[in-house]
Coordinates of C-alpha atoms and ligand atoms in Angstrom, one line a residue:
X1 CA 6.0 8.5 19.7
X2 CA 8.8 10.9 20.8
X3 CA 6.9 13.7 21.8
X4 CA 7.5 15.7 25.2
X5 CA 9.4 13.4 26.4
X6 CA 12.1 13.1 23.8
X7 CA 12.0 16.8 24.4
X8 CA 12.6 16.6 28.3
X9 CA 15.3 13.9 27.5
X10 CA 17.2 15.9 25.3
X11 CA 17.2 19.1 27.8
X12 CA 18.2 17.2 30.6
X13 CA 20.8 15.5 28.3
X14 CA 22.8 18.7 26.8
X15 CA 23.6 20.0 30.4
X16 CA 23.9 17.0 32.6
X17 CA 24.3 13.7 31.5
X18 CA 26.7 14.5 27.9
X19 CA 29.8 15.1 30.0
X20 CA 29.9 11.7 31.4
X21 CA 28.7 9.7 28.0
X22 CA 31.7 12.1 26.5
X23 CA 34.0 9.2 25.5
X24 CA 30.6 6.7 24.4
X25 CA 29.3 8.7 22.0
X26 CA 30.3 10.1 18.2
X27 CA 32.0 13.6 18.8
X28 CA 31.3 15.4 15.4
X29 CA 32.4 18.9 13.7
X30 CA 30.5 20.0 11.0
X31 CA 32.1 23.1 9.3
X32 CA 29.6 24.9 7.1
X33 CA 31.6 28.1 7.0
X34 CA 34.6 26.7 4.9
X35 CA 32.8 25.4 1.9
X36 CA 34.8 24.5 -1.0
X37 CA 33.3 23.3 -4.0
X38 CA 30.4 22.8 -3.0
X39 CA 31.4 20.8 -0.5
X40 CA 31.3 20.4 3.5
X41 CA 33.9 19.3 5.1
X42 CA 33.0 16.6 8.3
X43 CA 34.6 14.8 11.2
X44 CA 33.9 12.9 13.9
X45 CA 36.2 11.1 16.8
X46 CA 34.3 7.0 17.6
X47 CA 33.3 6.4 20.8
X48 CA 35.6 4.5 22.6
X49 CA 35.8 1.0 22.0
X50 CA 38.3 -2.1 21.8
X51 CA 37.2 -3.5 18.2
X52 CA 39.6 -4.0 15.5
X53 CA 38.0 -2.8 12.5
X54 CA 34.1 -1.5 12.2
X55 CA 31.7 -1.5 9.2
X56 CA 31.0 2.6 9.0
X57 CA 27.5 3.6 7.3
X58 CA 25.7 6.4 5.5
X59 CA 22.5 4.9 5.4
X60 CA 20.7 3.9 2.1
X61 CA 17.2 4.3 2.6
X62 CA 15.7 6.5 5.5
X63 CA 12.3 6.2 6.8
X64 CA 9.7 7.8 5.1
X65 CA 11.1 7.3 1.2
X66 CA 10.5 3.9 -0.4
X67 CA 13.3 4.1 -2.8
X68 CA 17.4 3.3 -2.3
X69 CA 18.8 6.7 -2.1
X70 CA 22.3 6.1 -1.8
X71 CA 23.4 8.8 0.3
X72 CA 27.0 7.4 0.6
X73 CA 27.4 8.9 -3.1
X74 CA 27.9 12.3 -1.6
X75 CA 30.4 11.1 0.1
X76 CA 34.7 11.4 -0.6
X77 CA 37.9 11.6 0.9
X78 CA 37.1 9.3 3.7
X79 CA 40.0 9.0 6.0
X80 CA 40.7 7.8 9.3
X81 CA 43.4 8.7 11.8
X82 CA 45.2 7.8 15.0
X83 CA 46.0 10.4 17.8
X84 CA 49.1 11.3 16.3
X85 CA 47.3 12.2 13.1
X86 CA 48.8 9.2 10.9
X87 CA 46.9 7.7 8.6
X88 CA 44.9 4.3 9.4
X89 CA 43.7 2.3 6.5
X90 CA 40.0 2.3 5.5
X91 CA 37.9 0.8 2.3
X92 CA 35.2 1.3 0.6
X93 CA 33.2 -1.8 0.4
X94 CA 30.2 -0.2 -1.6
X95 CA 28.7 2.8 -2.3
X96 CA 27.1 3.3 1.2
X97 CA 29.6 1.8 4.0
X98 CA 33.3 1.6 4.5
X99 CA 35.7 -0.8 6.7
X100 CA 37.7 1.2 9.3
X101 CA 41.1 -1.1 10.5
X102 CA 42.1 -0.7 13.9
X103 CA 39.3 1.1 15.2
X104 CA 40.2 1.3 19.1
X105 CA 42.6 3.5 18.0
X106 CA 41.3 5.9 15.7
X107 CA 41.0 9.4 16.9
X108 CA 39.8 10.8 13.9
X109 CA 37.8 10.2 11.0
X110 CA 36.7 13.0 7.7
X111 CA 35.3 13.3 4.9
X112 CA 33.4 15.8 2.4
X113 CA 29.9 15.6 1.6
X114 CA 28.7 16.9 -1.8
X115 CA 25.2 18.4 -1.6
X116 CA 22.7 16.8 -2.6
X117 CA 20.7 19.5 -5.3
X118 CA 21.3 22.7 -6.8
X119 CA 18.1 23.6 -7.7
X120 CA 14.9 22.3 -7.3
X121 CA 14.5 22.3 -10.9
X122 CA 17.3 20.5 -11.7
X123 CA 16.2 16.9 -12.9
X124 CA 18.0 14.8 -10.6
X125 CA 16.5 11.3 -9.3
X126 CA 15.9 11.0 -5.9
X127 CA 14.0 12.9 -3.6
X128 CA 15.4 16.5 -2.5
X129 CA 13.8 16.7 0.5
X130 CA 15.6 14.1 2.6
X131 CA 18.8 15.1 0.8
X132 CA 21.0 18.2 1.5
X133 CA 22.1 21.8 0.2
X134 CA 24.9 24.1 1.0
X135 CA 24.2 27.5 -0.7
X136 CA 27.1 29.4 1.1
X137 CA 26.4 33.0 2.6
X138 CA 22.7 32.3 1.7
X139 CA 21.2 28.9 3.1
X140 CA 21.2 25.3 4.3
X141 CA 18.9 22.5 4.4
X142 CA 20.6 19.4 6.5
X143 CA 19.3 16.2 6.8
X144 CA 21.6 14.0 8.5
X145 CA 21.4 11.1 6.9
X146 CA 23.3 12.7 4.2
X147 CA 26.3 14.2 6.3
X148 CA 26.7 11.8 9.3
X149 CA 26.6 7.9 9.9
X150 CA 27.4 5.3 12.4
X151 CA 29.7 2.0 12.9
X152 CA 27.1 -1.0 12.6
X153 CA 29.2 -2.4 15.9
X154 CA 28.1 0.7 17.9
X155 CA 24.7 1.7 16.2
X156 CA 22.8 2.8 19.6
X157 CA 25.0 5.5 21.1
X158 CA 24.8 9.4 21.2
X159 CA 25.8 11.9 19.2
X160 CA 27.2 15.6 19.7
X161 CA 27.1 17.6 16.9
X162 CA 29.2 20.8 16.6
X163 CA 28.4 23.4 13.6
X164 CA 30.2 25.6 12.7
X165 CA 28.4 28.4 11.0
X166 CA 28.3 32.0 9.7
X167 CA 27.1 34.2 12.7
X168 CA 24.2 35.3 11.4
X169 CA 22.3 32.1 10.2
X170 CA 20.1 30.6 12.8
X171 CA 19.1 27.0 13.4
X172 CA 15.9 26.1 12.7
X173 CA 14.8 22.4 13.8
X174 CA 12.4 20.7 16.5
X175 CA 16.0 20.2 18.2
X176 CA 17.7 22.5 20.9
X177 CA 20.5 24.0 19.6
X178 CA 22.6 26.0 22.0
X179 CA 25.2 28.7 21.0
X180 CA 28.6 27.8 22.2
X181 CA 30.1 31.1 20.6
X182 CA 29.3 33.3 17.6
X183 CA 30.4 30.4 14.9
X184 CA 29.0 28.1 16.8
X185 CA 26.1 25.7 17.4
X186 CA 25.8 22.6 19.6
X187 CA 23.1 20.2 20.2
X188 CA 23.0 16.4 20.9
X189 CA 20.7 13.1 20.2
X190 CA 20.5 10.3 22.2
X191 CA 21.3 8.0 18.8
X192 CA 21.0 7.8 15.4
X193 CA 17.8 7.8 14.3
X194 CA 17.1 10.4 16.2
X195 CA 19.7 12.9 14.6
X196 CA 18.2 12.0 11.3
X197 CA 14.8 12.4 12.1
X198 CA 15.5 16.2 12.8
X199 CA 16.7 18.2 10.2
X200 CA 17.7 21.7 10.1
X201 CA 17.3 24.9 8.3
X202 CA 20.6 27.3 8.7
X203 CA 19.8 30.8 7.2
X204 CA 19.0 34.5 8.4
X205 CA 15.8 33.6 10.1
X206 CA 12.7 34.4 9.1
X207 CA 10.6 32.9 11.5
X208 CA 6.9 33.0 13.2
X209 CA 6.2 30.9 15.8
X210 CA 2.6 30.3 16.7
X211 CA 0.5 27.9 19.5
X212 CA -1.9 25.4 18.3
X213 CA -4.0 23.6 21.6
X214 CA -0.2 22.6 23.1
X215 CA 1.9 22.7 20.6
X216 CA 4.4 25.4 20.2
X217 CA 4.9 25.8 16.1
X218 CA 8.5 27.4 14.7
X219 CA 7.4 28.4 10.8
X220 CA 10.7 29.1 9.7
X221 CA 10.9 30.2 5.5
X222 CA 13.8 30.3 3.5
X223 CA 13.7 32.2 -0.1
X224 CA 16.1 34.5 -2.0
X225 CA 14.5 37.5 -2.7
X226 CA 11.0 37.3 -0.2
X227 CA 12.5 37.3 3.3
X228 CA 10.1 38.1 5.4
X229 CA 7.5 35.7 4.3
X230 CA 6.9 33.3 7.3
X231 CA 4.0 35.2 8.9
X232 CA 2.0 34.8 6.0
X233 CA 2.9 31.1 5.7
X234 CA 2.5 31.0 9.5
X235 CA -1.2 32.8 9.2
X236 CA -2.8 30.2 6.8
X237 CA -0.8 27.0 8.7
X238 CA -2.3 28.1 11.7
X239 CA -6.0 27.8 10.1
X240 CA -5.0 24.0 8.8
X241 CA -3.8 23.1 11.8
X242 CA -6.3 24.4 13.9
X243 CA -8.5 22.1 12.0
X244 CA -6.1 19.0 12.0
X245 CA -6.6 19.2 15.6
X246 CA -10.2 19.1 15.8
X247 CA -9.9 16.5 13.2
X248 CA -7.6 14.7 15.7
X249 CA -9.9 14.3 18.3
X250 CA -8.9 18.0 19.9
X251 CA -5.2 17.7 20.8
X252 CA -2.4 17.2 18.7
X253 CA -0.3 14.1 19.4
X254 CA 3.2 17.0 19.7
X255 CA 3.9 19.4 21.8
X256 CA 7.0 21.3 19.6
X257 CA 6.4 21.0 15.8
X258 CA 8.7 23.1 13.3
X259 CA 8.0 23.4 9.4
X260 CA 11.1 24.0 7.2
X261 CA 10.0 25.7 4.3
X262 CA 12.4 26.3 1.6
X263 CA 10.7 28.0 -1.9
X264 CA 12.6 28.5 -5.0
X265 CA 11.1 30.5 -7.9
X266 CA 10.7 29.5 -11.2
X267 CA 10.7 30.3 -15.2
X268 CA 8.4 27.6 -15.7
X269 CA 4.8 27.6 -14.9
X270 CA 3.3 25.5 -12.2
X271 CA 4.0 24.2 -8.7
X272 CA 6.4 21.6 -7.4
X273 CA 6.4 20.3 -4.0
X274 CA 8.3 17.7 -2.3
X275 CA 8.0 17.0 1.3
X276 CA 9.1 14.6 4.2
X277 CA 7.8 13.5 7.6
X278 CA 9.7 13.3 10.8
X279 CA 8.5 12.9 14.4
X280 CA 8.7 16.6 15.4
X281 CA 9.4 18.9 12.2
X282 CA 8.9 18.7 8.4
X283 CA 11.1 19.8 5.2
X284 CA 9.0 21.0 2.5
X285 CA 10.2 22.2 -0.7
X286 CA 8.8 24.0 -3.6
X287 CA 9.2 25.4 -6.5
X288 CA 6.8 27.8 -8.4
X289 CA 6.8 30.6 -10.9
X290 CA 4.8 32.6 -8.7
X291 CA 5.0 32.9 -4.6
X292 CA 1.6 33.5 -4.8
X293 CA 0.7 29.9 -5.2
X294 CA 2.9 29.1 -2.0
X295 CA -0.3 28.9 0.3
X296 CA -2.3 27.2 -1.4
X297 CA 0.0 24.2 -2.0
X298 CA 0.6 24.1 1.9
X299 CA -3.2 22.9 2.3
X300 CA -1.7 19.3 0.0
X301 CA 2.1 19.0 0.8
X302 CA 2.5 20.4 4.4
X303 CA -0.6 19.2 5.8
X304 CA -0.3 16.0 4.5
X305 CA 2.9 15.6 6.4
X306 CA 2.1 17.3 9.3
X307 CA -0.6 14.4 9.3
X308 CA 2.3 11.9 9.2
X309 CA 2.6 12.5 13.1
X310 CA -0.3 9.9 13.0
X311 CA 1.4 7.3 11.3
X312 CA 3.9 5.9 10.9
X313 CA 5.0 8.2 13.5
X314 CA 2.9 7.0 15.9
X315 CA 1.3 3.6 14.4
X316 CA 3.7 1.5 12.9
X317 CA 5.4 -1.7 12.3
X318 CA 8.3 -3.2 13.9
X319 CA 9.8 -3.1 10.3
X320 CA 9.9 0.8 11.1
X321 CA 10.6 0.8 14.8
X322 CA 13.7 -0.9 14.7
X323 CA 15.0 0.9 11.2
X324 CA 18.3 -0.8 9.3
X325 CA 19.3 2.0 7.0
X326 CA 21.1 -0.1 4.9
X327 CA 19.0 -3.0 4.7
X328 CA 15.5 -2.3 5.6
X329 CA 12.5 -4.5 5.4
X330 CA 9.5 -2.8 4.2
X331 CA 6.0 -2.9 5.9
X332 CA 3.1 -4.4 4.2
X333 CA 0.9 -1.1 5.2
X334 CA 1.8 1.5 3.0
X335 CA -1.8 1.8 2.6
X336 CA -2.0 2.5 6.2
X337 CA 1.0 5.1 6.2
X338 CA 0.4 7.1 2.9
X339 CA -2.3 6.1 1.4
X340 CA -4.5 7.1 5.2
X341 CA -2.2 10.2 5.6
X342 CA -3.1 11.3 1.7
X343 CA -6.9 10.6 2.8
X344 CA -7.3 12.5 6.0
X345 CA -5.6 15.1 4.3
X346 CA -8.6 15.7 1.4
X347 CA -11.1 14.2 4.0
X348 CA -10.1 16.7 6.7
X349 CA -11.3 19.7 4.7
X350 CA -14.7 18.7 4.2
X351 CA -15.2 17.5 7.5
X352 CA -14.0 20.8 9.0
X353 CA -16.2 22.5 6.4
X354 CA -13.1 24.5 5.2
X355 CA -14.4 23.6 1.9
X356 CA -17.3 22.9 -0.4
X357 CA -19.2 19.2 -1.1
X358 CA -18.3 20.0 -5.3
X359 CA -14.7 20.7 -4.4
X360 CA -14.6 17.4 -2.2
X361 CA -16.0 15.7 -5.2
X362 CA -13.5 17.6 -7.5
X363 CA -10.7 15.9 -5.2
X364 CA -11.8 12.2 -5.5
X365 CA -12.3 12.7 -9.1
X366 CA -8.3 13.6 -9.3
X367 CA -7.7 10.5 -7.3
X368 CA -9.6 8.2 -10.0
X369 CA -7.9 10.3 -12.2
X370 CA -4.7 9.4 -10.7
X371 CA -4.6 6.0 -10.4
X372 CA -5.5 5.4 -13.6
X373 CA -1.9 5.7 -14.6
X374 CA -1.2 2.3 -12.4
X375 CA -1.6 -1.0 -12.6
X376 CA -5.0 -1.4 -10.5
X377 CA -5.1 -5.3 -9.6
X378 CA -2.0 -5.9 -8.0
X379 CA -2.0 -6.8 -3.9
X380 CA -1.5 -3.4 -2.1
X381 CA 0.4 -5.3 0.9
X382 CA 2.9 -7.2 -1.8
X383 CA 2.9 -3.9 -3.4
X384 CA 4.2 -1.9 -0.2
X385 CA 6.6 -5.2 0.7
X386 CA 8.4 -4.6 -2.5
X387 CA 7.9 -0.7 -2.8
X388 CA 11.8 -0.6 -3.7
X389 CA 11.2 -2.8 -6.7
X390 CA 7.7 -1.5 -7.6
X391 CA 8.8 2.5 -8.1
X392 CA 6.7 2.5 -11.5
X393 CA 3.8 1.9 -9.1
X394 CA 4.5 3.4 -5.7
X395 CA 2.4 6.8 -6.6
X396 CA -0.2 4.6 -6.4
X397 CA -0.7 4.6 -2.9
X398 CA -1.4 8.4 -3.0
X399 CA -4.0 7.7 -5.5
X400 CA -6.2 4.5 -4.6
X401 CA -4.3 4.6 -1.9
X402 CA -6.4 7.2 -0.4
X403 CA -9.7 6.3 -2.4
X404 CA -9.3 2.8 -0.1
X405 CA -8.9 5.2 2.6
X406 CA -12.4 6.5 1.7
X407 CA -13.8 3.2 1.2
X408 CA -12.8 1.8 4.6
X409 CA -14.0 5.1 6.0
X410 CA -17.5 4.9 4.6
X411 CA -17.8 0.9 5.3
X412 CA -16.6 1.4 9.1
X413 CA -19.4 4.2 9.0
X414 CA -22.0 2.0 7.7
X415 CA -21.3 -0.7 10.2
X416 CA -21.3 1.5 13.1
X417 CA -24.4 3.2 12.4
X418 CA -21.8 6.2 11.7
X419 CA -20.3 6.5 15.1
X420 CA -16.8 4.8 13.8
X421 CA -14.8 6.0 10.7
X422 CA -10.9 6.0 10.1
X423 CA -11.0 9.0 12.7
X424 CA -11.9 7.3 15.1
X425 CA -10.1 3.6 14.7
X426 CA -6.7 5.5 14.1
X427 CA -7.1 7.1 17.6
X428 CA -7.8 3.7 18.6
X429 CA -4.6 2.5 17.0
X430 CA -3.0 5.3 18.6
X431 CA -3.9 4.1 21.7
X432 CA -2.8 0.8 21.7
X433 CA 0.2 1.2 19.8
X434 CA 1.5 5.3 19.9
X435 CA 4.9 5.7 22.0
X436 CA 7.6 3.4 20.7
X437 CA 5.0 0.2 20.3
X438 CA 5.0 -1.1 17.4
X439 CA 2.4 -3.5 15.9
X440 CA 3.6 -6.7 14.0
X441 CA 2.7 -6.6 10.2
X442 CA 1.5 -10.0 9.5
X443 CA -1.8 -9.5 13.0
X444 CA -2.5 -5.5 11.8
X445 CA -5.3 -7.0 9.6
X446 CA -7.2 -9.0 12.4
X447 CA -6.2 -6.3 15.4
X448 CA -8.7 -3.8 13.2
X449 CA -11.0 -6.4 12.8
X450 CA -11.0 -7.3 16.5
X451 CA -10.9 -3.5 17.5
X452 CA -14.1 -3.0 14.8
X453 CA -16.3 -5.2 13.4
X454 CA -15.0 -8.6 12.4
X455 CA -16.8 -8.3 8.8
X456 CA -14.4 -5.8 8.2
X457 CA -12.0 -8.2 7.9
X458 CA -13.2 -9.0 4.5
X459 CA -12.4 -5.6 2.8
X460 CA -8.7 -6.0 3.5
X461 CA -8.7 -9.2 2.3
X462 CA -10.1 -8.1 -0.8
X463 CA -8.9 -4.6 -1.5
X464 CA -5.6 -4.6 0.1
X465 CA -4.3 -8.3 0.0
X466 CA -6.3 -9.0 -3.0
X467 CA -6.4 -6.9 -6.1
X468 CA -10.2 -7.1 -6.7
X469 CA -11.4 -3.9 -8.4
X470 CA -11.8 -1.0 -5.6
X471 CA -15.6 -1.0 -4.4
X472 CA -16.0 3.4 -5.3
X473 CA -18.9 3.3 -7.2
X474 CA -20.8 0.9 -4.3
X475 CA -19.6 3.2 -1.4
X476 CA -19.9 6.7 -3.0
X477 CA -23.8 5.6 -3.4
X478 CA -24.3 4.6 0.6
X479 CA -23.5 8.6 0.6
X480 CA -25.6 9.5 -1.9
X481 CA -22.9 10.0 -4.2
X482 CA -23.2 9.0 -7.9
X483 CA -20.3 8.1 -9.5
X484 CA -19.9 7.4 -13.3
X485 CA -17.5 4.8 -14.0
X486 CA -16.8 5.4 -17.5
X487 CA -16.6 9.2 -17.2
X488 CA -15.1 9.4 -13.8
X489 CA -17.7 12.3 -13.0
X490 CA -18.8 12.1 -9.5
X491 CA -21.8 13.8 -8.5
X492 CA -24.4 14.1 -5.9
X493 CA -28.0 12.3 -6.1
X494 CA -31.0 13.8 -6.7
X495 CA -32.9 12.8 -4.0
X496 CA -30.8 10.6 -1.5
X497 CA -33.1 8.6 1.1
X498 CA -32.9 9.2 4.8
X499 CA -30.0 6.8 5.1
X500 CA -27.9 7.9 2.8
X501 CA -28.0 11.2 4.5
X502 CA -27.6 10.0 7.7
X503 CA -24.4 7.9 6.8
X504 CA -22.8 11.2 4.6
X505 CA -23.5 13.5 7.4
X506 CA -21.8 11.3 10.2
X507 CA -19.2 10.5 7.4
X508 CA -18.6 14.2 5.9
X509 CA -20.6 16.4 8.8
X510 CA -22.6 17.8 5.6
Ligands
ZN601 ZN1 3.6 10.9 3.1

């Protein structure tokens, strides 16, 4: 999607071509050194333009979180002004977008943004990780989406971003950012969704970076009291990834790839993680009563969304290509884009022998487990459409979500005498629709068909349009897996027949 390129792009566009888009693109000042409670203070000149009034919005949703967010509730004070610095009148028309009067003549618009979470512990709805937190003199975690919008009227246009910052916090983000003077960071995005598809860490660093095949890899770790923790995080990434790529075919689809990893500890026992995808970087956030379990959980949270680089990030709907933050249309293939990425994640272990065939089985057992909390016979596709609606059942799609994932895997397997599984068809996806294509929800169905076998057809018809009981039991055997329905044991069989070993070996090299 916007790998090397973007990369190129956004070199070539910080020295050369920003000075003559200066007056067509949204100017802002972020001030992260004057906090005052709890709050940043942010402003921003328009582009120019000749329009009367504009519709100004912080978006709702972003990509990669199936719930309304709202991050227009951080927002107050809103306030335009003209060159002169009078006042020009704005509303509010809803939580999430405002109407600015006499916009080819504001100069100046502000506003302060509440952070988004406290603590990691701290109850509140909403995920944390595409939110943001301003911990002053210690840390910040920015996603945009939360500090900056756009004006509906000019919703494709660049952005510069100045930040101004304490001199000894460091911006970590798969973004350039260049240091005008001590307090001060620059970078710029060629629009929108680009600036909120790379957020930023901004603490003393600690940092490792580390090469994977092509890819450069910033590991950059933010906690209180352990501050030089990123190598260690950095040692037992570099293991996962190392497999992801031979898991991808033997080249990761990025060539720049930074984790922001910010760990809270905790009274209470346990782990909580929280992470989200973007093109070239990941936030993941966790909580634990011991730092000890920290890598460990990386194996689940950060390799699942380092996976995410595969889709949607590179295989994906128009739904997600052309995003409306405030409005979007879901995708019917949220089996495709979480329930995949949350099965190549458990599947990838096994298949790079990183772990053993009980722990594999332990894995899908949690999965049966798991969606035993959901309703089982509703239509995954209607289910992902209305996703927003549906939040009592989302989780879902990491649970049979994956286990369908498995399924498909095993039936591709058996069709193709094991020479094609999900590996392989989502590096045929890849192929035909990677790098700003996008594929058109209602023809995804019959496009794997066509690129596969044509029976295949069938199983989405059944499994994912349909809610016809998922076909575990019937697939675990053609592997010489047995699985008990009633206890949700699953267990290997006694003595398995030449095929069966055939298909599990080309399906879990064991
Ligand atoms: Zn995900």
């Amino acid at each position: 999607m916007k790998t090397i390129k973007l990369f190129f792009t956004l070199a070539f566009f910080t020295t050369t071509a920003l000075a003559q888009s200066h007056n067509h693109s949204y100017q802002y000042t972020i001030d992260l050194l004057n906090i005052q409670d709890d709050q940043v203070t942010v402003s921003f000149s328009p582009p120019k333009n000749k329009l009367e009034q504009g519709k100004f919005v912080i978006p709702k949703m972003v990509p990669g979180y199936y719930d309304a967010m709202n991050f227009g509730q951080y927002i107050s004070d809103f306030s335009a002004f003209d060159k002169t610095g009078k006042k020009i009148l704005t509303e509010r028309l809803d939580q999430n977008s405002w109407m600015v009067h006499d916009l080819k003549n504001v100069a100046k618009i502000s506003y302060q943004v509440a952070d988004g979470w406290d603590s990691l512990q701290q109850n509140t709805r909403g995920a944390k990780s595409a939110a943001s937190t301003f911990i002053q003199d210690s840390v910040f975690v920015i996603n945009y989406n939360s500090l900056a919008g756009y004006f509906q009227e000019m919703n494709n246009l660049p952005y510069k971003i100045n930040i101004k910052k304490n001199k000894d916090f460091y911006a970590s983000s798969a973004l350039n950012y260049i240091l005008k003077n001590d307090s001060t960071d620059i970078f710029s995005v060629k629009n929108y969704r680009e600036l909120v598809d790379a957020p930023v860490l901004y603490c003393i660093p600690d940092t490792t970076w580390i090469k994977v095949g092509n890819a450069e890899i910033l590991i950059s770790f933010y906690n209180k009291e352990e501050r030089h923790y990123s190598k260690k995080i950095a040692d037992e990434l570099e293991t996962i990834l190392k497999n992801q790529q031979s898991y991808l075919g033997g080249k990761l689809p990025v060539d720049k790839y930074a984790f922001l990893i910010y760990y809270e500890s905790s009274k209470e026992n346990g782990l909580m993680g929280d992470g989200l995808e973007h093109a070239q970087s990941t936030v993941c956030l966790y909580n634990s009563s011991s730092i000890n379990y920290l890598p460990n959980a990386l194996i689940s949270v950060a390799s699942h969304e380092f996976f995410h680089i595969v889709t949607p990030l590179n295989i994906h709907s128009k739904e997600i290509e052309n995003y409306d933050f405030l409005n979007p249309t879901l995708s019917k293939h949220l089996w495709l884009y979480e329930g995949m990425t949350e099965y190549a994640t458990i599947h990838m272990p096994i298949k790079q022998k990183m772990i053993s065939l009980k722990e594999f089985a332990r894995k899908i057992e949690e999965k049966t487990h798991g969606m035993e909390a959901f309703d089982n016979k509703l239509s995954f596709t209607n289910l992902s459409k209305n996703a927003v609606e549906r939040q009592d059942q989302y989780m879902n799609f990491y649970q049979k979500g994956a286990l369908l994932g498995l399924c498909l895997d095993i039936k591709l397997r058996e069709l193709s005498d094991g020479k094609i599984g999900t590996q392989e068809l989502v590096q045929r996806l890849m192929k035909k629709y990677g790098k700003g294509k996008y594929f058109n929800d209602d023809a995804l169905f019959d496009e794997i068909a066509a690129m596969t076998f044509p029976k295949i057809r069938t199983f989405f018809t059944d499994y994912m349009e349909g809610g016809d009981p998922i076909p575990l039991k019937e697939c675990l055997a053609k592997v010489g897996f047995e699985y008990d329905e009633t206890t949700k044991k699953i267990n290997l069989i006694n003595n398995p027949n030449a095929q069966q070993l055939a298909l599990r070996k080309a399906w879990i090299n064991q």
